[in-house]
mmCIF file of C-alpha atoms in Angstrom:
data_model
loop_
_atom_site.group_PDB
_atom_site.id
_atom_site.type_symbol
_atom_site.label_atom_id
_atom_site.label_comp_id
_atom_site.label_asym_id
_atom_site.label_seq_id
_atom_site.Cartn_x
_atom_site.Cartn_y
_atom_site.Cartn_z
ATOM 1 C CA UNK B 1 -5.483 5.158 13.655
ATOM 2 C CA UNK B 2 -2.165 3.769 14.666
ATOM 3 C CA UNK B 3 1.557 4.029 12.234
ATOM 4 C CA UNK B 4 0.628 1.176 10.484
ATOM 5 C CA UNK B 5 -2.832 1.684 9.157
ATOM 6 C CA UNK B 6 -2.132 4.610 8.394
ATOM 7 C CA UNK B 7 1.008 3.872 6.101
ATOM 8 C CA UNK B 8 -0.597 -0.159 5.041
ATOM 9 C CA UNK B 9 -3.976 0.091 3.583
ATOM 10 C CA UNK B 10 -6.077 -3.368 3.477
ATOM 11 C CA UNK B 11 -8.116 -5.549 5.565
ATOM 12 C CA UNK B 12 -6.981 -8.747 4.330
ATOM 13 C CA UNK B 13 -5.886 -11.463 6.584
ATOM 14 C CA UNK B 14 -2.296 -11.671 5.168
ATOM 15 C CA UNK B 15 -2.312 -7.780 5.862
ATOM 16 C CA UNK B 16 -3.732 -7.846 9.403
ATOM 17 C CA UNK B 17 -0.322 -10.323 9.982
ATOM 18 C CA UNK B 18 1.792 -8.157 8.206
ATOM 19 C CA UNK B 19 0.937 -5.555 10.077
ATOM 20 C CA UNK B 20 1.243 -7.952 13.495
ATOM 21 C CA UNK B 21 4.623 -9.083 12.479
ATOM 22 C CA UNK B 22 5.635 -5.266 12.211
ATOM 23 C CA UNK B 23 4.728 -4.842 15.869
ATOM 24 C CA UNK B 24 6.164 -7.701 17.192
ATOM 25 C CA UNK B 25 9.519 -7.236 15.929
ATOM 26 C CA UNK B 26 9.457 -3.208 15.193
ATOM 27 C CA UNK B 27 11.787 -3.171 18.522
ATOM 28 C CA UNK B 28 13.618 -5.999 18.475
ATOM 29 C CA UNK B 29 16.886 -4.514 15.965
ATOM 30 C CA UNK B 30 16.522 -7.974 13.988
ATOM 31 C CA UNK B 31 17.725 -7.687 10.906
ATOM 32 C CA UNK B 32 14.885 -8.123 8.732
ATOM 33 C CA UNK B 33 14.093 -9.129 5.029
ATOM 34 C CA UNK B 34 10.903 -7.951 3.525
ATOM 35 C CA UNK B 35 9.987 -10.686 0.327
ATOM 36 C CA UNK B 36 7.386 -9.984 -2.289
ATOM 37 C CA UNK B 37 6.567 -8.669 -6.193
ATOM 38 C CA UNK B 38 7.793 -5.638 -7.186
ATOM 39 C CA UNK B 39 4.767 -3.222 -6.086
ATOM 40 C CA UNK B 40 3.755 -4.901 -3.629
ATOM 41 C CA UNK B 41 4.432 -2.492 -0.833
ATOM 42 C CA UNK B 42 7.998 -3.311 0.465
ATOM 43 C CA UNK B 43 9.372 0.149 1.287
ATOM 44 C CA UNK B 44 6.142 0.903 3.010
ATOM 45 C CA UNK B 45 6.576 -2.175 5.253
ATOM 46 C CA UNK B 46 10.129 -1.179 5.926
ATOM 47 C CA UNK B 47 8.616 2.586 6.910
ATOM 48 C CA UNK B 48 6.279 0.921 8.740
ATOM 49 C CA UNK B 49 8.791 -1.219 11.081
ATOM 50 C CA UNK B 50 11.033 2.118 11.276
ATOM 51 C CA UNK B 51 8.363 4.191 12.431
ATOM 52 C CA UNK B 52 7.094 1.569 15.269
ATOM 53 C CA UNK B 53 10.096 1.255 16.465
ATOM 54 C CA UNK B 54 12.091 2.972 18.759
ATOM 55 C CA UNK B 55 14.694 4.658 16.075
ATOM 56 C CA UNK B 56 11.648 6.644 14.856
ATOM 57 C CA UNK B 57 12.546 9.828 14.276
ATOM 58 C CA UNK B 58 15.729 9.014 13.350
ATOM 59 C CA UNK B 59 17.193 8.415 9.973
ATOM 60 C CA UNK B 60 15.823 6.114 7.538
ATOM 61 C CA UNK B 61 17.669 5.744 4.638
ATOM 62 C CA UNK B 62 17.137 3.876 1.437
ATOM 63 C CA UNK B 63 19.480 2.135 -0.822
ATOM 64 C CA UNK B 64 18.566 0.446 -4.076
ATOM 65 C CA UNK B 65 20.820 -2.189 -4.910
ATOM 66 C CA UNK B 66 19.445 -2.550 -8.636
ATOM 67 C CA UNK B 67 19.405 0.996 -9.356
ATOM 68 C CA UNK B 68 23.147 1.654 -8.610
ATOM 69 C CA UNK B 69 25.509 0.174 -10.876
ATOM 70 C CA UNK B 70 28.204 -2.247 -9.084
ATOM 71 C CA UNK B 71 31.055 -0.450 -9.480
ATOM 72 C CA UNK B 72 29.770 2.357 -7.501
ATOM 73 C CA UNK B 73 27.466 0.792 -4.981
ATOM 74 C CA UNK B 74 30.563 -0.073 -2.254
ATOM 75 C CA UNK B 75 31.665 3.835 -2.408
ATOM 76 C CA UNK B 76 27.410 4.451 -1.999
ATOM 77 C CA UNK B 77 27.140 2.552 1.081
ATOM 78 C CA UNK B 78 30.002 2.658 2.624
ATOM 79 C CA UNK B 79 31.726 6.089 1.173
ATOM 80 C CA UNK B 80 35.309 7.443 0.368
ATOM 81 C CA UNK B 81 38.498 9.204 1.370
ATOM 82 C CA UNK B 82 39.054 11.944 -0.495
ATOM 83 C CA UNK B 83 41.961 10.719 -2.909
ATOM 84 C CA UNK B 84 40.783 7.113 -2.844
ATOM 85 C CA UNK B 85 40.106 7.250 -6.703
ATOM 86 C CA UNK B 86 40.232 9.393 -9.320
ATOM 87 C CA UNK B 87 38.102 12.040 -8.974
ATOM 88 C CA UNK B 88 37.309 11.518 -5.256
ATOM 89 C CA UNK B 89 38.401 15.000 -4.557
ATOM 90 C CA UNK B 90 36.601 15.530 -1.335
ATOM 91 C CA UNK B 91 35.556 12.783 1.521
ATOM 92 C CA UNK B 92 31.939 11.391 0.924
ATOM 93 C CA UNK B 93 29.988 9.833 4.134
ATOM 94 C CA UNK B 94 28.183 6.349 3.244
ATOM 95 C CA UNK B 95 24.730 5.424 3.476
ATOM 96 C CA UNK B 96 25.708 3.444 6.323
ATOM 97 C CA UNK B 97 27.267 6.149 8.254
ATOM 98 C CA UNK B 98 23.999 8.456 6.754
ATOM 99 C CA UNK B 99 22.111 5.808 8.592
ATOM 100 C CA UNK B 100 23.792 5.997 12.407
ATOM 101 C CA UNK B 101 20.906 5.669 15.042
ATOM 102 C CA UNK B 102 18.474 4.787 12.695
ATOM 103 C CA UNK B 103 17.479 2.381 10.153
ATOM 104 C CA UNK B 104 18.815 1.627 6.830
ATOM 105 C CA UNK B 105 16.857 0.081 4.265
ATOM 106 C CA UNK B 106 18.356 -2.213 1.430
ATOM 107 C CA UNK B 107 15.841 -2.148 -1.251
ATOM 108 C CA UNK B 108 16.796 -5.008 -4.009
ATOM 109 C CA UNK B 109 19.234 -6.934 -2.102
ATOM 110 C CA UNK B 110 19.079 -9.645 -4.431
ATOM 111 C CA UNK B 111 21.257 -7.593 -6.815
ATOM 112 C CA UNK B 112 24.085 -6.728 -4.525
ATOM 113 C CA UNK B 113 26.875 -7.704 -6.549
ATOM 114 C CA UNK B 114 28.645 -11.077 -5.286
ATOM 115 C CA UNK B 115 31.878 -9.148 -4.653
ATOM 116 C CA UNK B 116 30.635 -6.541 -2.509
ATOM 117 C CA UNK B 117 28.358 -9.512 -0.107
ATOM 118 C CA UNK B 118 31.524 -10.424 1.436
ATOM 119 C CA UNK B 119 32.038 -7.011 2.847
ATOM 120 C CA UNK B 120 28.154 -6.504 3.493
ATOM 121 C CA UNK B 121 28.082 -9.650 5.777
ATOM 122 C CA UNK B 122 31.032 -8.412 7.663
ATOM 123 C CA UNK B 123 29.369 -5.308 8.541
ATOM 124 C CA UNK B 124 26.275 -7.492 9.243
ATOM 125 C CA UNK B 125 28.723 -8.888 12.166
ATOM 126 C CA UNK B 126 30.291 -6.145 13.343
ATOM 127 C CA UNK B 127 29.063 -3.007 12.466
ATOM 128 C CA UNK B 128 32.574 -1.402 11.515
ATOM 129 C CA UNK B 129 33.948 -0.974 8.274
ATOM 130 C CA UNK B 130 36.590 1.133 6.613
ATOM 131 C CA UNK B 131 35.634 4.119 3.581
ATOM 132 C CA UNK B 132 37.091 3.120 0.172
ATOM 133 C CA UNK B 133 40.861 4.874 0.674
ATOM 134 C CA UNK B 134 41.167 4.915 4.339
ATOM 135 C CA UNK B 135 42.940 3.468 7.250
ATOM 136 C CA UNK B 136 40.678 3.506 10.027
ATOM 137 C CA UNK B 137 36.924 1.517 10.458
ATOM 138 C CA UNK B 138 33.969 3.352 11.186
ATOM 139 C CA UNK B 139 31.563 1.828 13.607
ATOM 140 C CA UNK B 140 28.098 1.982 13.255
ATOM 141 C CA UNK B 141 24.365 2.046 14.823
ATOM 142 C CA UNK B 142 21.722 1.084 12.545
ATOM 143 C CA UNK B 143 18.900 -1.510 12.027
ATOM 144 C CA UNK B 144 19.312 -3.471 8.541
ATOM 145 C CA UNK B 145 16.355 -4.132 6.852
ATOM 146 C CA UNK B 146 16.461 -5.477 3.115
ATOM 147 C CA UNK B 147 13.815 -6.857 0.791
ATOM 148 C CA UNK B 148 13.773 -8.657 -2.646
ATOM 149 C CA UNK B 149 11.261 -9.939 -5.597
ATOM 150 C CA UNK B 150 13.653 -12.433 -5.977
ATOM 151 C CA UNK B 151 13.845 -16.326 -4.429
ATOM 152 C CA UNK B 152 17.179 -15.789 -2.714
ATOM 153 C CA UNK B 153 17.201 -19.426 -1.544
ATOM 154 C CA UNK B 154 17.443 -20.479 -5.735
ATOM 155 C CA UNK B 155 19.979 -17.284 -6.171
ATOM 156 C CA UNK B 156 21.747 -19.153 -3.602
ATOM 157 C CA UNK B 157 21.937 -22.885 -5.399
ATOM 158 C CA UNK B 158 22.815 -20.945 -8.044
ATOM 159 C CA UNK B 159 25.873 -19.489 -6.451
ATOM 160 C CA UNK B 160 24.445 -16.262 -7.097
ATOM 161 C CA UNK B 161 24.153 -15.021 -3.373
ATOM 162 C CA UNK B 162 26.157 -15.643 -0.486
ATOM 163 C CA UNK B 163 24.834 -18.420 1.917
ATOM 164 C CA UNK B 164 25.601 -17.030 4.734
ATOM 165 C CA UNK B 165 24.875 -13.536 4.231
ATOM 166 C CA UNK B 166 21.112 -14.837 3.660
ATOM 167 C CA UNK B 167 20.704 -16.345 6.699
ATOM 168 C CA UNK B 168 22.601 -13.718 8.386
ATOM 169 C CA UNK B 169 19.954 -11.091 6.739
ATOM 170 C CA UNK B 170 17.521 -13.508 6.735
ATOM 171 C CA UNK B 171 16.657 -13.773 10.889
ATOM 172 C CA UNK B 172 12.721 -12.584 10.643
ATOM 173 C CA UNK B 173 11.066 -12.898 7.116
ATOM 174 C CA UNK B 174 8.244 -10.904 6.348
ATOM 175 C CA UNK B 175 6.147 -11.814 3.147
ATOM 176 C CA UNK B 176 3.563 -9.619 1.025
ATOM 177 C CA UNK B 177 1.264 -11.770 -1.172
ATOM 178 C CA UNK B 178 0.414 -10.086 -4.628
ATOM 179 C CA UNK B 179 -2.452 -8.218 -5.091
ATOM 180 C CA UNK B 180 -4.265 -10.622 -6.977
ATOM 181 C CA UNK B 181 -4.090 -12.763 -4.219
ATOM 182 C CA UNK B 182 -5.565 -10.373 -1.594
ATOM 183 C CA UNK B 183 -9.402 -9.283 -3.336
ATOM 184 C CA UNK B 184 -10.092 -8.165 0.853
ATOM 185 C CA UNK B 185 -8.101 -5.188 -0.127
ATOM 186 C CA UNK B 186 -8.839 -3.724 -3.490
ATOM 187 C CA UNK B 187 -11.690 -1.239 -2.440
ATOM 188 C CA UNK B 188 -10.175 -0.635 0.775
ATOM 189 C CA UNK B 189 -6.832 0.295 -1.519
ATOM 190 C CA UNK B 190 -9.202 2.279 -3.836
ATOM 191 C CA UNK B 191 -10.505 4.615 -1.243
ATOM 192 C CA UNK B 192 -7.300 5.193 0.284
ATOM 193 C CA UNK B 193 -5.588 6.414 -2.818
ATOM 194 C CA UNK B 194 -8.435 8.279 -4.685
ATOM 195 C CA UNK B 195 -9.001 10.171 -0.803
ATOM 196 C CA UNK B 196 -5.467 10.739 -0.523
ATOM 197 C CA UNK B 197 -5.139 11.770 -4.218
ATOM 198 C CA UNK B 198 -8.456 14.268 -4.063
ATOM 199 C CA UNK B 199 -6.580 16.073 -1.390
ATOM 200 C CA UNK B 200 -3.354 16.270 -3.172
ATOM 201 C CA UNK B 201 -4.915 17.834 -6.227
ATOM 202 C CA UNK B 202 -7.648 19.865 -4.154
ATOM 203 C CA UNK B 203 -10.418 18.302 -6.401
ATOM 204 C CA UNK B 204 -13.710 17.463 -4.927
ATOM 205 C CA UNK B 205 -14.282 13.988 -3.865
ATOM 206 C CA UNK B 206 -14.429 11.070 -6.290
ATOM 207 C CA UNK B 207 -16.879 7.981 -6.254
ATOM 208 C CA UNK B 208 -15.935 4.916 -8.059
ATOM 209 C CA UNK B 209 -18.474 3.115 -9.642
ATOM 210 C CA UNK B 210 -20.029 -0.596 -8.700
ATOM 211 C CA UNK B 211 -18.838 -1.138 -12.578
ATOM 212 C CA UNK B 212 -15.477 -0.187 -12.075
ATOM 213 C CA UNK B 213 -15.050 -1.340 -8.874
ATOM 214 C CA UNK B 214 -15.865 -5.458 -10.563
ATOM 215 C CA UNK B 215 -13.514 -4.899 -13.067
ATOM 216 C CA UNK B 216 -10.810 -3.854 -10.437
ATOM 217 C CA UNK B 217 -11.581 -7.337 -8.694
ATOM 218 C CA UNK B 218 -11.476 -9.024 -11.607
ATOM 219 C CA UNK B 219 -8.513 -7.580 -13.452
ATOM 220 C CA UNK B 220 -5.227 -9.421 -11.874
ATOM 221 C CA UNK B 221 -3.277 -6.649 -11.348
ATOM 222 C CA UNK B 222 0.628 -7.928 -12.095
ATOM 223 C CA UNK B 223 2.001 -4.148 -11.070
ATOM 224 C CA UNK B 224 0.668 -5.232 -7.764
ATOM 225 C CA UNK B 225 -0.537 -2.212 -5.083
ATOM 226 C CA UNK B 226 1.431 0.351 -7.457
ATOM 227 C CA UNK B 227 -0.295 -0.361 -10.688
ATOM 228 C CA UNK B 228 -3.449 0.150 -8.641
ATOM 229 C CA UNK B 229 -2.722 3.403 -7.296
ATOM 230 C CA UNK B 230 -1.401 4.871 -10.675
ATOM 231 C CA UNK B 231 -4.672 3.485 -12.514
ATOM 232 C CA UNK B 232 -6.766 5.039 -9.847
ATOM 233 C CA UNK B 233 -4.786 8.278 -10.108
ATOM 234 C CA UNK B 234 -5.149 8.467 -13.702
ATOM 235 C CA UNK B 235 -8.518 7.896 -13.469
ATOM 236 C CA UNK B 236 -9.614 10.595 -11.468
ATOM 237 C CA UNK B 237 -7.308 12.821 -13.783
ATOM 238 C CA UNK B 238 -8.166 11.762 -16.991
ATOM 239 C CA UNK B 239 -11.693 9.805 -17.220
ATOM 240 C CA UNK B 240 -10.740 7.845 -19.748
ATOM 241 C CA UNK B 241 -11.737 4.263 -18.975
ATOM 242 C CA UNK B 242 -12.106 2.681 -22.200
ATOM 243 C CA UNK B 243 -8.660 3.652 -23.016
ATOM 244 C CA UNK B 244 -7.123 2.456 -19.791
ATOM 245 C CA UNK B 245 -9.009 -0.492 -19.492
ATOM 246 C CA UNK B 246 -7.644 -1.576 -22.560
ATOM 247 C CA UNK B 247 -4.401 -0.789 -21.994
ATOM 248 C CA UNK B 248 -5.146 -2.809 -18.183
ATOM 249 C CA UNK B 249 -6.069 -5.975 -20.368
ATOM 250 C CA UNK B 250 -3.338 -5.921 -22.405
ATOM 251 C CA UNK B 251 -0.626 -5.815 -20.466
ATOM 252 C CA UNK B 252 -2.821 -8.366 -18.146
ATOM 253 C CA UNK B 253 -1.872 -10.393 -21.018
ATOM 254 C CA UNK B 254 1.689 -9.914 -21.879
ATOM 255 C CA UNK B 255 2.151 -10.666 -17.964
ATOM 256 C CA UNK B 256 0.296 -14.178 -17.427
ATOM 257 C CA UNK B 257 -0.302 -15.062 -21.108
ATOM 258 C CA UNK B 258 -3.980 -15.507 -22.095
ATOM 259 C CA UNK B 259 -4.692 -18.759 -20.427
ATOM 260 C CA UNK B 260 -3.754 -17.743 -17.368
ATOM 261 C CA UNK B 261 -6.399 -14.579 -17.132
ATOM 262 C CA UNK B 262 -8.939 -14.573 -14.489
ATOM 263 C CA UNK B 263 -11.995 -17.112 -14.895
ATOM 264 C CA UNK B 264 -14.514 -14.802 -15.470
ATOM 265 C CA UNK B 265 -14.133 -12.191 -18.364
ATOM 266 C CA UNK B 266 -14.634 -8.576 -17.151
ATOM 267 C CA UNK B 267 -18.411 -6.861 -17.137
ATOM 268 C CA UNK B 268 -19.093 -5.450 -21.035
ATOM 269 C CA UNK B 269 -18.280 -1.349 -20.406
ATOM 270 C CA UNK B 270 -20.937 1.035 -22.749
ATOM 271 C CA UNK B 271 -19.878 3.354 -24.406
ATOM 272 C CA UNK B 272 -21.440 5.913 -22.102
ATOM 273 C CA UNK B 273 -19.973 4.075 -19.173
ATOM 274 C CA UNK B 274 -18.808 6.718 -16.224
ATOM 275 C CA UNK B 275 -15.726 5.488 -14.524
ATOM 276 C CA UNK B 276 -15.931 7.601 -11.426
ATOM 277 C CA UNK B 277 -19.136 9.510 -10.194
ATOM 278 C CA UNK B 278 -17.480 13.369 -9.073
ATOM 279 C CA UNK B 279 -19.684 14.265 -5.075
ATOM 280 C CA UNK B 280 -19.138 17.937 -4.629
ATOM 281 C CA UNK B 281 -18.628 18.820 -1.495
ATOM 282 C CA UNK B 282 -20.986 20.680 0.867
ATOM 283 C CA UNK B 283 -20.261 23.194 2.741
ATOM 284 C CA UNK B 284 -22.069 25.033 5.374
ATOM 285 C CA UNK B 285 -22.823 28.507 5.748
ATOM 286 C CA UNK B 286 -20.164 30.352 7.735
ATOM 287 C CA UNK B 287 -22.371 31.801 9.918
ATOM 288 C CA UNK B 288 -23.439 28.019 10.663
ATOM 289 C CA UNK B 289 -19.974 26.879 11.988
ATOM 290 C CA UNK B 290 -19.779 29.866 14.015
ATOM 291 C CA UNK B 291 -22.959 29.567 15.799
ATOM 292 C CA UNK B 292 -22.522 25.793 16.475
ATOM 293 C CA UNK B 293 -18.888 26.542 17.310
ATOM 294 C CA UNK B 294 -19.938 29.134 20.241
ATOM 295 C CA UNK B 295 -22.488 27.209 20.910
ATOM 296 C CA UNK B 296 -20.559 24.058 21.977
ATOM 297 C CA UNK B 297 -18.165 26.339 23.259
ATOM 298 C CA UNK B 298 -20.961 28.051 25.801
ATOM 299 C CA UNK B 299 -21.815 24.811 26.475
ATOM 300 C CA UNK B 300 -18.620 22.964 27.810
ATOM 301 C CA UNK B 301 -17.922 26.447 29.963
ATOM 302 C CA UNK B 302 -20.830 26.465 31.587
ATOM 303 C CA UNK B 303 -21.399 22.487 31.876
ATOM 304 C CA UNK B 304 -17.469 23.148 33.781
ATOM 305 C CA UNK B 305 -19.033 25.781 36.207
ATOM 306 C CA UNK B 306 -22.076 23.783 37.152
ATOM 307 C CA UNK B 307 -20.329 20.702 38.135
ATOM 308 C CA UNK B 308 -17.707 23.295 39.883
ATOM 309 C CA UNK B 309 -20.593 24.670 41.584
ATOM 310 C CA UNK B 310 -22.358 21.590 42.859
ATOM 311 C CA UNK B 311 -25.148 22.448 39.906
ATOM 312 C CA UNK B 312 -25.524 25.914 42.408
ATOM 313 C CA UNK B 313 -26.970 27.884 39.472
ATOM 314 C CA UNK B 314 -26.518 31.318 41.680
ATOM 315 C CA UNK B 315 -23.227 30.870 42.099
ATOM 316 C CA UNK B 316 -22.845 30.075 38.827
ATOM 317 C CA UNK B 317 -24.274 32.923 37.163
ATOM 318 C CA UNK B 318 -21.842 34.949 39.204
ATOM 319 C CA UNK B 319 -19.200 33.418 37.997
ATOM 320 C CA UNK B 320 -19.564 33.665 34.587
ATOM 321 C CA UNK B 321 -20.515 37.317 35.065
ATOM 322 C CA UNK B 322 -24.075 36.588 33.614
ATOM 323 C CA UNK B 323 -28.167 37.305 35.356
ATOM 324 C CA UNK B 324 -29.511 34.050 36.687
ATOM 325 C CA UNK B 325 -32.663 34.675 34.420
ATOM 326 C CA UNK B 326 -29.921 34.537 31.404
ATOM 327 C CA UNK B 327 -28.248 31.514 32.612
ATOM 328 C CA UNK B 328 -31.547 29.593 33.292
ATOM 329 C CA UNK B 329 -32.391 30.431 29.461
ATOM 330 C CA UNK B 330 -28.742 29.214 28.337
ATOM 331 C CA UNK B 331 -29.258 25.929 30.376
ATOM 332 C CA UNK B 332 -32.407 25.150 28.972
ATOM 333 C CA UNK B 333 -31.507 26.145 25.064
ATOM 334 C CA UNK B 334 -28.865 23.936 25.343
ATOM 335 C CA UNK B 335 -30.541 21.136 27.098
ATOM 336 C CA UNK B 336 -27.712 20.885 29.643
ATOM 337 C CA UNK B 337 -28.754 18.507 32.258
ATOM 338 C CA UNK B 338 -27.042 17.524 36.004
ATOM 339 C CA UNK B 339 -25.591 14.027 35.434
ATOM 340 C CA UNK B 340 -26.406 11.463 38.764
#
């Protein structure tokens, strides 16, 4: 399984080019802007295009524009002298700087603040820029990749974002369609996450229903790929599907508005409906594996000294210190044949 199926779960055809898109440009140091819902999977197309490319191994570093207030996002990505402020008692290296070699990811562009764009597209150009407080620029090495749930192109009629720092970011688009948009995916996405989940929590593995897996196709899912996973997580913790599937619908509804629901209304659930059927696992006798395991073992080994041998089943016996009557026995119990 190759770096992106392994981190971008689905079978759908906007997936499959997703996941094309990431290889064709994973080496190519574009900057790159990853558009779509919140939930959709952003970050995990940004890991994806850091880890195909040829920085992997190298830093990736994440920056959330929304999640750091203005004021305080310049010193975050670009750090400070000590001195520079009050408070700035000791020199703090950037995100930027963090970022040398490797790949920086700008989660949330869309909220930079419009004073601080200015100084982001110059870096864009250059890849130099001075700490808050000192005198001399610091040159940089990474690969700029941002992404948005926001339509920059309106934030920019509205004067909102810098022109020119969208195109300059803008130079390969990459675009995740909501969930609710993508049915290929939704029992791909189920498997994934309950597999990955039943080895997180060392539980035995979980089977979702035919019931439950209708309702997940018909449900519209406006948390996207992330509402999905924590539903499916919560599942296999709790069991409670009447209570989640009502809590599913109504926030279904607070999202789109009634009207705007899916066509068809969801299957009726019974009271004595079972959200997940729980598989135990099998496992086989010890003594089992170890006989196979020598078994196969014996096999390969002597398969090795036959062919070495010209199929010369003296010769062989000798060499793996064994009678020829007890070699003609281990041949034949493990059907070992002389290919043509």
């Amino acid at each position: 399984m190759n770096i992106c199926d392994q981190i971008l779960a689905g079978k759908s055809s906007s997936i499959l080019k997703v996941k094309e898109l990431i290889r064709q440009v994973a080496n190519s140091d574009l900057n790159v802007i990853i558009c779509g819902e919140s939930g959709v999977g952003k970050e995990l197309v940004a890991q994806a295009l850091h880890l195909c490319s040829n920085r992997k191994g190298k830093p990736f570093v994440k920056v959330n524009c929304a999640a750091i207030p203005g004021e305080l996002l310049e010193s975050e990505l670009f750090g400070y002298e000590r001195g520079a402020f009050t408070g700035a008692d000791r020199t703090k290296v950037g995100k930027f700087e963090l970022a040398h070699s490797g790949t920086i990811f700008l989660d949330e562009i869309g909220d930079m603040p419009l004073s601080l764009q200015s100084k982001m597209l110059q870096v864009l150009q250059d890849f130099q820029f001075s700490r808050l407080g000192a005198k001399t620029d610091v040159r940089v090495n990474c690969w700029v990749l941002a992404a948005t749930n926001q339509d920059l192109e309106q934030s920019v009629r509205e004067g909102l974002f810098r022109e020119d720092l969208y195109y300059r970011l803008n130079i390969i688009r990459i675009f995740i369609p909501p969930l609710r948009e993508r049915p290929d995916d939704i029992d791909v996405l189920i498997d994934y996450f309950s597999g990955r989940f039943a080895e997180k929590i060392e539980r035995t593995l979980f089977e979702f229903t035919d019931g439950t897996r209708d309702f997940f196709h018909q449900y519209s899912w406006p948390g996207n790929v992330r509402e999905l996973k924590n539903t499916v997580e919560r599942l296999m913790i709790l069991g409670d599907w009447r209570t989640v599937k009502a809590e599913l619908m109504a926030r279904e509804t607070k999202q789109f508005g009634s009207h705007e629901l899916t066509t068809q209304p969801p299957p009726p659930v019974p009271d004595d409906y079972e959200v997940v059927t729980v598989q135990k696992k099998k496992f086989p006798p010890l003594k089992e594996v170890k006989k196979k395991a020598v078994q196969e073992a014996e096999g390969k080994l002597i398969s090795e000294v036959l062919t070495e041998t010209d199929w010369n089943r003296k010769r062989a016996a000798k060499l793996l210190q064994i009678s020829y009557k007890a070699l003609l026995y281990k041949i034949k119990e493990l059907n070992l044949r002389r290919e043509d």
